[in-house]
mmCIF file of C-alpha atoms in Angstrom:
data_model
loop_
_atom_site.group_PDB
_atom_site.id
_atom_site.type_symbol
_atom_site.label_atom_id
_atom_site.label_comp_id
_atom_site.label_asym_id
_atom_site.label_seq_id
_atom_site.Cartn_x
_atom_site.Cartn_y
_atom_site.Cartn_z
ATOM 1 C CA UNK A 1311 36.676 -1.571 -10.878
ATOM 2 C CA UNK A 1312 33.509 -1.281 -9.257
ATOM 3 C CA UNK A 1313 33.168 -0.164 -5.548
ATOM 4 C CA UNK A 1314 31.515 -2.822 -3.086
ATOM 5 C CA UNK A 1315 28.799 -2.011 -1.290
ATOM 6 C CA UNK A 1316 27.176 -4.109 1.669
ATOM 7 C CA UNK A 1317 23.869 -5.907 1.056
ATOM 8 C CA UNK A 1318 21.142 -6.802 3.147
ATOM 9 C CA UNK A 1319 18.004 -8.907 2.896
ATOM 10 C CA UNK A 1320 14.980 -7.301 1.581
ATOM 11 C CA UNK A 1321 12.537 -9.486 3.905
ATOM 12 C CA UNK A 1322 12.376 -12.909 4.028
ATOM 13 C CA UNK A 1323 12.113 -13.963 0.674
ATOM 14 C CA UNK A 1324 16.033 -13.783 -0.539
ATOM 15 C CA UNK A 1325 16.359 -10.931 -2.192
ATOM 16 C CA UNK A 1326 19.041 -8.794 -1.220
ATOM 17 C CA UNK A 1327 19.524 -5.239 -1.860
ATOM 18 C CA UNK A 1328 22.690 -2.938 -1.454
ATOM 19 C CA UNK A 1329 22.446 -0.461 1.390
ATOM 20 C CA UNK A 1330 22.963 2.652 -0.930
ATOM 21 C CA UNK A 1331 20.373 2.302 -4.124
ATOM 22 C CA UNK A 1332 19.166 3.701 -6.989
ATOM 23 C CA UNK A 1333 16.109 6.149 -7.256
ATOM 24 C CA UNK A 1334 14.802 6.499 -11.079
ATOM 25 C CA UNK A 1335 12.659 9.206 -11.211
ATOM 26 C CA UNK A 1336 15.552 11.793 -12.491
ATOM 27 C CA UNK A 1337 16.683 9.569 -15.384
ATOM 28 C CA UNK A 1338 13.026 10.109 -16.125
ATOM 29 C CA UNK A 1339 12.948 14.006 -16.590
ATOM 30 C CA UNK A 1340 12.133 14.965 -13.215
ATOM 31 C CA UNK A 1341 11.624 18.417 -13.036
ATOM 32 C CA UNK A 1342 13.902 19.343 -15.957
ATOM 33 C CA UNK A 1343 14.688 17.277 -19.018
ATOM 34 C CA UNK A 1344 18.206 15.139 -19.282
ATOM 35 C CA UNK A 1345 19.432 13.407 -22.251
ATOM 36 C CA UNK A 1346 19.847 9.083 -23.036
ATOM 37 C CA UNK A 1347 23.706 9.969 -22.907
ATOM 38 C CA UNK A 1348 23.358 11.713 -19.744
ATOM 39 C CA UNK A 1349 21.206 8.921 -18.138
ATOM 40 C CA UNK A 1350 23.443 6.396 -19.512
ATOM 41 C CA UNK A 1351 26.139 8.182 -17.817
ATOM 42 C CA UNK A 1352 24.451 8.475 -14.568
ATOM 43 C CA UNK A 1353 23.782 4.793 -14.322
ATOM 44 C CA UNK A 1354 27.393 3.856 -15.262
ATOM 45 C CA UNK A 1355 28.737 6.156 -12.296
ATOM 46 C CA UNK A 1356 25.824 4.390 -9.868
ATOM 47 C CA UNK A 1357 27.433 0.903 -10.694
ATOM 48 C CA UNK A 1358 30.909 1.622 -10.878
ATOM 49 C CA UNK A 1359 29.533 3.306 -7.442
ATOM 50 C CA UNK A 1360 28.737 0.106 -6.196
ATOM 51 C CA UNK A 1361 24.894 0.353 -6.535
ATOM 52 C CA UNK A 1362 23.037 -3.081 -7.530
ATOM 53 C CA UNK A 1363 19.518 -1.894 -6.576
ATOM 54 C CA UNK A 1364 17.821 -0.143 -8.861
ATOM 55 C CA UNK A 1365 13.986 1.423 -8.367
ATOM 56 C CA UNK A 1366 12.207 2.965 -10.684
ATOM 57 C CA UNK A 1367 8.064 3.053 -11.925
ATOM 58 C CA UNK A 1368 5.787 3.994 -14.971
ATOM 59 C CA UNK A 1369 5.126 7.167 -13.708
ATOM 60 C CA UNK A 1370 8.563 8.367 -13.754
ATOM 61 C CA UNK A 1371 8.508 9.772 -16.983
ATOM 62 C CA UNK A 1372 5.868 8.037 -18.448
ATOM 63 C CA UNK A 1373 7.808 4.852 -18.713
ATOM 64 C CA UNK A 1374 10.839 6.858 -19.666
ATOM 65 C CA UNK A 1375 12.715 6.097 -16.667
ATOM 66 C CA UNK A 1376 12.058 2.027 -17.067
ATOM 67 C CA UNK A 1377 13.177 2.426 -20.498
ATOM 68 C CA UNK A 1378 16.778 4.072 -19.922
ATOM 69 C CA UNK A 1379 17.081 1.752 -16.748
ATOM 70 C CA UNK A 1380 17.050 -1.259 -18.728
ATOM 71 C CA UNK A 1381 19.039 0.239 -21.644
ATOM 72 C CA UNK A 1382 22.074 1.111 -19.223
ATOM 73 C CA UNK A 1383 21.921 -1.994 -17.515
ATOM 74 C CA UNK A 1384 21.409 -4.845 -20.881
ATOM 75 C CA UNK A 1385 24.321 -6.288 -21.190
ATOM 76 C CA UNK A 1386 25.570 -6.797 -17.643
ATOM 77 C CA UNK A 1387 24.666 -10.267 -15.426
ATOM 78 C CA UNK A 1388 21.153 -10.307 -14.904
ATOM 79 C CA UNK A 1389 22.239 -11.847 -11.162
ATOM 80 C CA UNK A 1390 24.081 -9.353 -10.179
ATOM 81 C CA UNK A 1391 21.797 -6.663 -9.380
ATOM 82 C CA UNK A 1392 18.159 -6.130 -8.333
ATOM 83 C CA UNK A 1393 15.101 -4.178 -10.121
ATOM 84 C CA UNK A 1394 12.049 -3.135 -8.581
ATOM 85 C CA UNK A 1395 8.971 -1.056 -10.264
ATOM 86 C CA UNK A 1396 5.963 -0.307 -9.396
ATOM 87 C CA UNK A 1397 2.310 -0.414 -10.264
ATOM 88 C CA UNK A 1398 -1.168 1.091 -9.771
ATOM 89 C CA UNK A 1399 -0.614 3.365 -12.561
ATOM 90 C CA UNK A 1400 -1.919 2.071 -16.101
ATOM 91 C CA UNK A 1401 -0.267 4.129 -18.577
ATOM 92 C CA UNK A 1402 -2.564 4.387 -21.655
ATOM 93 C CA UNK A 1403 -1.925 6.042 -25.295
ATOM 94 C CA UNK A 1404 -3.259 9.749 -25.316
ATOM 95 C CA UNK A 1405 -5.565 10.757 -27.914
ATOM 96 C CA UNK A 1406 -3.512 13.523 -29.270
ATOM 97 C CA UNK A 1407 0.081 15.273 -27.900
ATOM 98 C CA UNK A 1408 -0.421 18.117 -26.170
ATOM 99 C CA UNK A 1409 2.418 19.907 -24.577
ATOM 100 C CA UNK A 1410 4.526 18.027 -21.447
ATOM 101 C CA UNK A 1411 3.804 16.379 -18.248
ATOM 102 C CA UNK A 1412 5.347 18.689 -15.607
ATOM 103 C CA UNK A 1413 1.982 20.113 -15.220
ATOM 104 C CA UNK A 1414 -0.063 16.851 -14.418
ATOM 105 C CA UNK A 1415 2.931 14.995 -13.114
ATOM 106 C CA UNK A 1416 6.336 16.821 -13.114
ATOM 107 C CA UNK A 1417 7.782 15.094 -15.819
ATOM 108 C CA UNK A 1418 9.770 16.751 -18.584
ATOM 109 C CA UNK A 1419 7.833 14.420 -21.224
ATOM 110 C CA UNK A 1420 5.932 15.104 -23.885
ATOM 111 C CA UNK A 1421 2.533 14.260 -22.859
ATOM 112 C CA UNK A 1422 2.080 10.491 -25.122
ATOM 113 C CA UNK A 1423 0.386 8.883 -22.247
ATOM 114 C CA UNK A 1424 -2.462 9.688 -19.759
ATOM 115 C CA UNK A 1425 -2.040 7.680 -16.483
ATOM 116 C CA UNK A 1426 -4.970 5.945 -15.173
ATOM 117 C CA UNK A 1427 -5.288 4.024 -11.337
ATOM 118 C CA UNK A 1428 -5.493 0.734 -11.171
ATOM 119 C CA UNK A 1429 -5.179 -1.360 -8.536
ATOM 120 C CA UNK A 1430 -7.188 -4.189 -9.724
ATOM 121 C CA UNK A 1431 -5.820 -7.367 -10.030
ATOM 122 C CA UNK A 1432 -5.996 -7.309 -14.071
ATOM 123 C CA UNK A 1433 -4.168 -3.955 -13.967
ATOM 124 C CA UNK A 1434 -1.385 -4.984 -11.721
ATOM 125 C CA UNK A 1435 -0.709 -8.130 -13.996
ATOM 126 C CA UNK A 1436 -0.932 -5.315 -17.255
ATOM 127 C CA UNK A 1437 1.219 -3.334 -15.741
ATOM 128 C CA UNK A 1438 3.569 -5.744 -14.712
ATOM 129 C CA UNK A 1439 3.700 -6.860 -18.536
ATOM 130 C CA UNK A 1440 4.292 -3.689 -19.756
ATOM 131 C CA UNK A 1441 6.921 -2.406 -17.540
ATOM 132 C CA UNK A 1442 8.754 -5.939 -18.439
ATOM 133 C CA UNK A 1443 8.657 -4.582 -22.005
ATOM 134 C CA UNK A 1444 10.103 -1.232 -21.285
ATOM 135 C CA UNK A 1445 12.839 -2.294 -19.048
ATOM 136 C CA UNK A 1446 13.915 -5.438 -21.744
ATOM 137 C CA UNK A 1447 14.038 -7.941 -18.740
ATOM 138 C CA UNK A 1448 11.858 -11.496 -18.017
ATOM 139 C CA UNK A 1449 11.699 -11.093 -14.759
ATOM 140 C CA UNK A 1450 11.559 -8.062 -11.775
ATOM 141 C CA UNK A 1451 12.764 -8.615 -8.583
ATOM 142 C CA UNK A 1452 10.867 -6.489 -6.126
ATOM 143 C CA UNK A 1453 6.861 -5.100 -6.975
ATOM 144 C CA UNK A 1454 5.446 -1.658 -5.160
ATOM 145 C CA UNK A 1455 2.118 -0.910 -4.908
ATOM 146 C CA UNK A 1456 2.728 2.930 -5.674
ATOM 147 C CA UNK A 1457 0.979 5.130 -3.810
ATOM 148 C CA UNK A 1458 -2.346 3.949 -2.812
ATOM 149 C CA UNK A 1459 -3.165 6.780 -0.561
ATOM 150 C CA UNK A 1460 -6.527 7.287 -1.896
ATOM 151 C CA UNK A 1461 -6.756 3.616 -3.088
ATOM 152 C CA UNK A 1462 -6.665 1.843 0.029
ATOM 153 C CA UNK A 1463 -9.844 -0.601 -0.566
ATOM 154 C CA UNK A 1464 -8.810 -1.763 -3.936
ATOM 155 C CA UNK A 1465 -5.275 -2.053 -3.072
ATOM 156 C CA UNK A 1466 -5.649 -4.145 -0.501
ATOM 157 C CA UNK A 1467 -8.808 -6.059 -1.865
ATOM 158 C CA UNK A 1468 -7.343 -6.694 -5.678
ATOM 159 C CA UNK A 1469 -3.591 -5.282 -5.985
ATOM 160 C CA UNK A 1470 -1.744 -6.960 -2.552
ATOM 161 C CA UNK A 1471 -3.861 -10.261 -3.144
ATOM 162 C CA UNK A 1472 -2.315 -10.329 -6.984
ATOM 163 C CA UNK A 1473 1.086 -9.459 -5.722
ATOM 164 C CA UNK A 1474 0.828 -12.395 -3.280
ATOM 165 C CA UNK A 1475 0.056 -14.921 -6.165
ATOM 166 C CA UNK A 1476 2.786 -13.220 -8.584
ATOM 167 C CA UNK A 1477 5.213 -13.877 -5.941
ATOM 168 C CA UNK A 1478 3.887 -17.598 -5.146
ATOM 169 C CA UNK A 1479 4.523 -17.815 -8.993
ATOM 170 C CA UNK A 1480 7.809 -17.008 -8.740
ATOM 171 C CA UNK A 1481 6.735 -14.037 -11.792
ATOM 172 C CA UNK A 1482 8.497 -11.772 -8.893
ATOM 173 C CA UNK A 1483 10.742 -12.043 -5.861
ATOM 174 C CA UNK A 1484 9.427 -9.558 -3.354
ATOM 175 C CA UNK A 1485 6.369 -7.375 -2.721
ATOM 176 C CA UNK A 1486 5.289 -4.244 -1.341
ATOM 177 C CA UNK A 1487 4.405 -0.984 -1.689
ATOM 178 C CA UNK A 1488 5.693 2.531 -1.793
ATOM 179 C CA UNK A 1489 4.213 5.263 -0.673
ATOM 180 C CA UNK A 1490 5.050 9.188 1.076
ATOM 181 C CA UNK A 1491 3.319 8.165 4.359
ATOM 182 C CA UNK A 1492 3.898 6.037 7.312
ATOM 183 C CA UNK A 1493 0.463 5.196 8.503
ATOM 184 C CA UNK A 1494 -0.577 3.283 5.787
ATOM 185 C CA UNK A 1495 2.541 0.996 4.982
ATOM 186 C CA UNK A 1496 2.062 0.390 8.872
ATOM 187 C CA UNK A 1497 -0.968 -0.894 7.810
ATOM 188 C CA UNK A 1498 0.365 -3.117 4.917
ATOM 189 C CA UNK A 1499 3.266 -4.379 7.273
ATOM 190 C CA UNK A 1500 0.550 -5.355 10.051
ATOM 191 C CA UNK A 1501 -2.456 -6.989 7.610
ATOM 192 C CA UNK A 1502 -0.255 -8.285 4.660
ATOM 193 C CA UNK A 1503 2.684 -10.406 4.235
ATOM 194 C CA UNK A 1504 4.585 -7.939 2.060
ATOM 195 C CA UNK A 1505 8.283 -8.575 2.104
ATOM 196 C CA UNK A 1506 9.231 -4.738 2.076
ATOM 197 C CA UNK A 1507 7.865 -1.263 2.215
ATOM 198 C CA UNK A 1508 9.210 2.040 0.926
ATOM 199 C CA UNK A 1509 8.945 4.763 2.576
ATOM 200 C CA UNK A 1510 10.095 8.391 1.218
ATOM 201 C CA UNK A 1511 10.515 11.640 3.473
ATOM 202 C CA UNK A 1512 8.983 9.827 6.476
ATOM 203 C CA UNK A 1513 12.365 8.679 8.308
ATOM 204 C CA UNK A 1514 14.828 11.527 8.392
ATOM 205 C CA UNK A 1515 17.125 13.425 10.446
ATOM 206 C CA UNK A 1516 14.229 16.144 10.135
ATOM 207 C CA UNK A 1517 11.064 13.758 10.242
ATOM 208 C CA UNK A 1518 10.889 10.831 12.670
ATOM 209 C CA UNK A 1519 7.107 9.862 11.679
ATOM 210 C CA UNK A 1520 7.709 6.343 10.654
ATOM 211 C CA UNK A 1521 9.170 5.736 14.238
ATOM 212 C CA UNK A 1522 5.857 5.836 15.139
ATOM 213 C CA UNK A 1523 4.370 2.298 14.336
ATOM 214 C CA UNK A 1524 6.143 1.345 11.008
ATOM 215 C CA UNK A 1525 9.639 0.588 11.892
ATOM 216 C CA UNK A 1526 8.457 -1.113 14.899
ATOM 217 C CA UNK A 1527 5.656 -3.194 13.345
ATOM 218 C CA UNK A 1528 8.632 -4.071 10.446
ATOM 219 C CA UNK A 1529 11.183 -5.293 12.926
ATOM 220 C CA UNK A 1530 7.849 -7.186 14.520
ATOM 221 C CA UNK A 1531 6.850 -8.753 11.295
ATOM 222 C CA UNK A 1532 10.403 -9.528 9.676
ATOM 223 C CA UNK A 1533 9.830 -7.472 6.525
ATOM 224 C CA UNK A 1534 12.207 -4.797 5.783
ATOM 225 C CA UNK A 1535 12.263 -0.569 5.129
ATOM 226 C CA UNK A 1536 13.463 1.042 2.130
ATOM 227 C CA UNK A 1537 14.010 4.608 2.874
ATOM 228 C CA UNK A 1538 13.518 7.474 0.708
ATOM 229 C CA UNK A 1539 13.633 11.213 0.505
ATOM 230 C CA UNK A 1540 16.561 11.026 3.005
ATOM 231 C CA UNK A 1541 17.442 14.647 1.875
ATOM 232 C CA UNK A 1542 13.728 15.585 2.255
ATOM 233 C CA UNK A 1543 13.746 17.084 -1.190
ATOM 234 C CA UNK A 1544 17.104 18.799 -1.163
ATOM 235 C CA UNK A 1545 17.163 20.201 2.901
ATOM 236 C CA UNK A 1546 19.485 17.764 3.727
ATOM 237 C CA UNK A 1547 21.700 18.122 0.858
ATOM 238 C CA UNK A 1548 22.156 21.911 0.803
ATOM 239 C CA UNK A 1549 20.255 23.586 3.516
ATOM 240 C CA UNK A 1550 20.225 27.134 2.167
ATOM 241 C CA UNK A 1551 17.452 30.030 1.849
ATOM 242 C CA UNK A 1552 14.851 28.774 -0.774
ATOM 243 C CA UNK A 1553 15.974 25.160 -0.128
ATOM 244 C CA UNK A 1554 12.718 22.510 -0.657
ATOM 245 C CA UNK A 1555 11.588 20.616 1.720
ATOM 246 C CA UNK A 1556 8.857 17.852 1.008
ATOM 247 C CA UNK A 1557 8.406 19.574 -2.466
ATOM 248 C CA UNK A 1558 8.199 22.549 -1.499
ATOM 249 C CA UNK A 1559 10.270 25.563 0.367
ATOM 250 C CA UNK A 1560 10.968 24.610 3.642
ATOM 251 C CA UNK A 1561 10.082 26.843 6.590
ATOM 252 C CA UNK A 1562 12.276 29.096 8.776
ATOM 253 C CA UNK A 1563 12.019 26.469 11.560
ATOM 254 C CA UNK A 1564 13.140 23.683 9.337
ATOM 255 C CA UNK A 1565 15.702 25.522 7.709
ATOM 256 C CA UNK A 1566 17.503 26.668 11.247
ATOM 257 C CA UNK A 1567 17.215 23.215 12.159
ATOM 258 C CA UNK A 1568 18.711 21.889 8.744
ATOM 259 C CA UNK A 1569 21.676 24.459 9.154
ATOM 260 C CA UNK A 1570 22.603 23.519 12.668
ATOM 261 C CA UNK A 1571 22.420 20.268 11.898
ATOM 262 C CA UNK A 1572 25.002 21.253 9.248
ATOM 263 C CA UNK A 1573 27.359 23.232 10.958
ATOM 264 C CA UNK A 1574 27.340 20.643 13.998
ATOM 265 C CA UNK A 1575 28.338 17.997 11.235
ATOM 266 C CA UNK A 1576 31.171 19.607 10.116
ATOM 267 C CA UNK A 1577 32.408 20.679 13.802
ATOM 268 C CA UNK A 1578 33.171 16.550 13.520
ATOM 269 C CA UNK A 1579 34.361 16.629 10.500
ATOM 270 C CA UNK A 1580 31.646 14.884 8.584
ATOM 271 C CA UNK A 1581 28.610 16.433 6.469
ATOM 272 C CA UNK A 1582 25.239 16.985 6.871
ATOM 273 C CA UNK A 1583 24.771 14.746 3.602
ATOM 274 C CA UNK A 1584 26.599 12.276 5.079
ATOM 275 C CA UNK A 1585 24.448 12.353 8.088
ATOM 276 C CA UNK A 1586 21.309 12.184 6.173
ATOM 277 C CA UNK A 1587 22.299 9.116 4.636
ATOM 278 C CA UNK A 1588 23.642 7.247 7.693
ATOM 279 C CA UNK A 1589 20.890 8.482 10.398
ATOM 280 C CA UNK A 1590 18.157 5.626 9.194
ATOM 281 C CA UNK A 1591 20.713 2.778 9.323
ATOM 282 C CA UNK A 1592 20.026 3.419 13.129
ATOM 283 C CA UNK A 1593 17.199 1.081 12.789
ATOM 284 C CA UNK A 1594 17.258 -2.523 12.497
ATOM 285 C CA UNK A 1595 14.239 -2.583 9.905
ATOM 286 C CA UNK A 1596 15.717 -0.195 7.376
ATOM 287 C CA UNK A 1597 17.645 -2.349 4.648
ATOM 288 C CA UNK A 1598 18.814 0.245 1.925
ATOM 289 C CA UNK A 1599 18.614 3.930 1.409
ATOM 290 C CA UNK A 1600 17.413 5.308 -1.759
ATOM 291 C CA UNK A 1601 19.002 8.257 -3.707
ATOM 292 C CA UNK A 1602 17.346 9.966 -6.388
ATOM 293 C CA UNK A 1603 19.695 11.579 -8.172
ATOM 294 C CA UNK A 1604 20.992 11.513 -11.854
ATOM 295 C CA UNK A 1605 24.201 13.611 -12.535
ATOM 296 C CA UNK A 1606 27.311 12.082 -12.107
ATOM 297 C CA UNK A 1607 28.939 14.248 -9.627
ATOM 298 C CA UNK A 1608 26.152 13.771 -7.351
ATOM 299 C CA UNK A 1609 26.159 10.370 -7.650
ATOM 300 C CA UNK A 1610 30.092 10.177 -6.937
ATOM 301 C CA UNK A 1611 29.400 12.598 -4.049
ATOM 302 C CA UNK A 1612 26.640 10.504 -2.519
ATOM 303 C CA UNK A 1613 28.795 7.436 -2.803
ATOM 304 C CA UNK A 1614 31.637 9.142 -0.964
ATOM 305 C CA UNK A 1615 29.522 10.509 1.793
ATOM 306 C CA UNK A 1616 27.565 7.142 2.177
ATOM 307 C CA UNK A 1617 30.918 5.612 2.971
ATOM 308 C CA UNK A 1618 31.966 8.046 5.018
ATOM 309 C CA UNK A 1619 32.488 7.224 8.846
ATOM 310 C CA UNK A 1620 30.438 9.719 10.730
ATOM 311 C CA UNK A 1621 31.623 9.928 14.640
ATOM 312 C CA UNK A 1622 29.664 8.890 17.357
ATOM 313 C CA UNK A 1623 30.334 12.608 18.925
ATOM 314 C CA UNK A 1624 28.136 14.058 16.210
ATOM 315 C CA UNK A 1625 24.738 12.077 16.963
ATOM 316 C CA UNK A 1626 25.547 12.318 20.837
ATOM 317 C CA UNK A 1627 25.737 16.076 20.678
ATOM 318 C CA UNK A 1628 22.573 16.131 18.422
ATOM 319 C CA UNK A 1629 20.462 14.567 21.567
ATOM 320 C CA UNK A 1630 22.224 16.530 23.872
ATOM 321 C CA UNK A 1631 21.724 19.421 21.999
ATOM 322 C CA UNK A 1632 17.863 18.802 21.205
ATOM 323 C CA UNK A 1633 18.345 18.647 17.428
ATOM 324 C CA UNK A 1634 17.905 15.250 18.034
ATOM 325 C CA UNK A 1635 15.481 13.614 20.698
ATOM 326 C CA UNK A 1636 16.909 11.470 22.520
ATOM 327 C CA UNK A 1637 14.876 8.582 21.853
ATOM 328 C CA UNK A 1638 15.643 8.455 18.374
ATOM 329 C CA UNK A 1639 17.782 5.424 17.322
ATOM 330 C CA UNK A 1640 20.979 6.306 15.840
ATOM 331 C CA UNK A 1641 23.868 4.589 13.753
ATOM 332 C CA UNK A 1642 25.834 2.258 16.361
ATOM 333 C CA UNK A 1643 22.870 2.966 18.814
ATOM 334 C CA UNK A 1644 22.466 -0.011 21.429
ATOM 335 C CA UNK A 1645 19.334 0.877 22.893
ATOM 336 C CA UNK A 1646 16.696 0.495 20.704
ATOM 337 C CA UNK A 1647 14.912 -0.958 23.810
ATOM 338 C CA UNK A 1648 14.726 2.359 25.406
ATOM 339 C CA UNK A 1649 12.669 3.914 22.204
ATOM 340 C CA UNK A 1650 9.027 4.181 23.471
ATOM 341 C CA UNK A 1651 6.392 4.700 20.617
ATOM 342 C CA UNK A 1652 4.123 6.404 22.596
ATOM 343 C CA UNK A 1653 6.537 8.980 22.689
ATOM 344 C CA UNK A 1654 7.139 9.352 19.062
ATOM 345 C CA UNK A 1655 4.844 11.537 17.173
ATOM 346 C CA UNK A 1656 3.990 11.715 13.530
ATOM 347 C CA UNK A 1657 4.268 16.170 13.205
ATOM 348 C CA UNK A 1658 7.951 15.875 14.572
ATOM 349 C CA UNK A 1659 9.367 18.409 11.779
ATOM 350 C CA UNK A 1660 9.829 20.944 13.637
#
């Protein structure tokens, strides 16, 4: 029997997601190949852990993640789970296949296609049509504009209105944007009618940039925030020398801080992983935490850590020792009114 995870609304549109969700980059062969069977087994474990929200993108493995996710979910009650994918990169067949995608995209797959940035209205529709085929479904619940960092004008002028129209037509259930920064996501929340945004790496035990403007704006506008990258590329999962932070080797001061948080967690009978997964839910705008892992063992561990209680005393001591700023909200906190956005600096990473 599958475990049951709590669900939260993803904005006002009626889509509900489990608080723990599955990120599909790993099953797209991020950094290293896995087999179709391994991907299917990982997704089965995620399902058994109670996860019912699955996120993917054409970018992940040049469509491989979408195909594997669709195959693994085929035959399951479509109304029981939520799918999100992304738009902004059109996959066009390569003239010739030379090598793999590791250097270009970071995925261990043959370079059968090339990515073309396209946030136009036509590009959005074409991307969704292709994703529907790869996923093998007749609808997508959530669509995010994917990494429009250098394409803001087109994304706001054409991409977002196209998604809004598709939402009004009932083609998609919820819309938003997904990025590794908080600033442009704040603009989406304030200047458009997005249901949700996906913010990767900018609201963790080590990085509180999203608290400056994004999270307060989301609360004010009734939008939800999905938090990805809660382990900051691995540093908060296993803070050993050489661990990565934001895809590169962690600087010594961040490694020391992560290790201190880990020691504090152990002293309170919990783990750094459990604290990292719990931390985002200190803010009411957060709807789900996305974990991008793809082995059955890691999925089982993530579900176990997510379900573990992190004692209030851990959060209190983290504040009193300066490992967490006193103004950062934590789970169970009732002091959100004390959080002053002017006190929060996006460079809080040291």
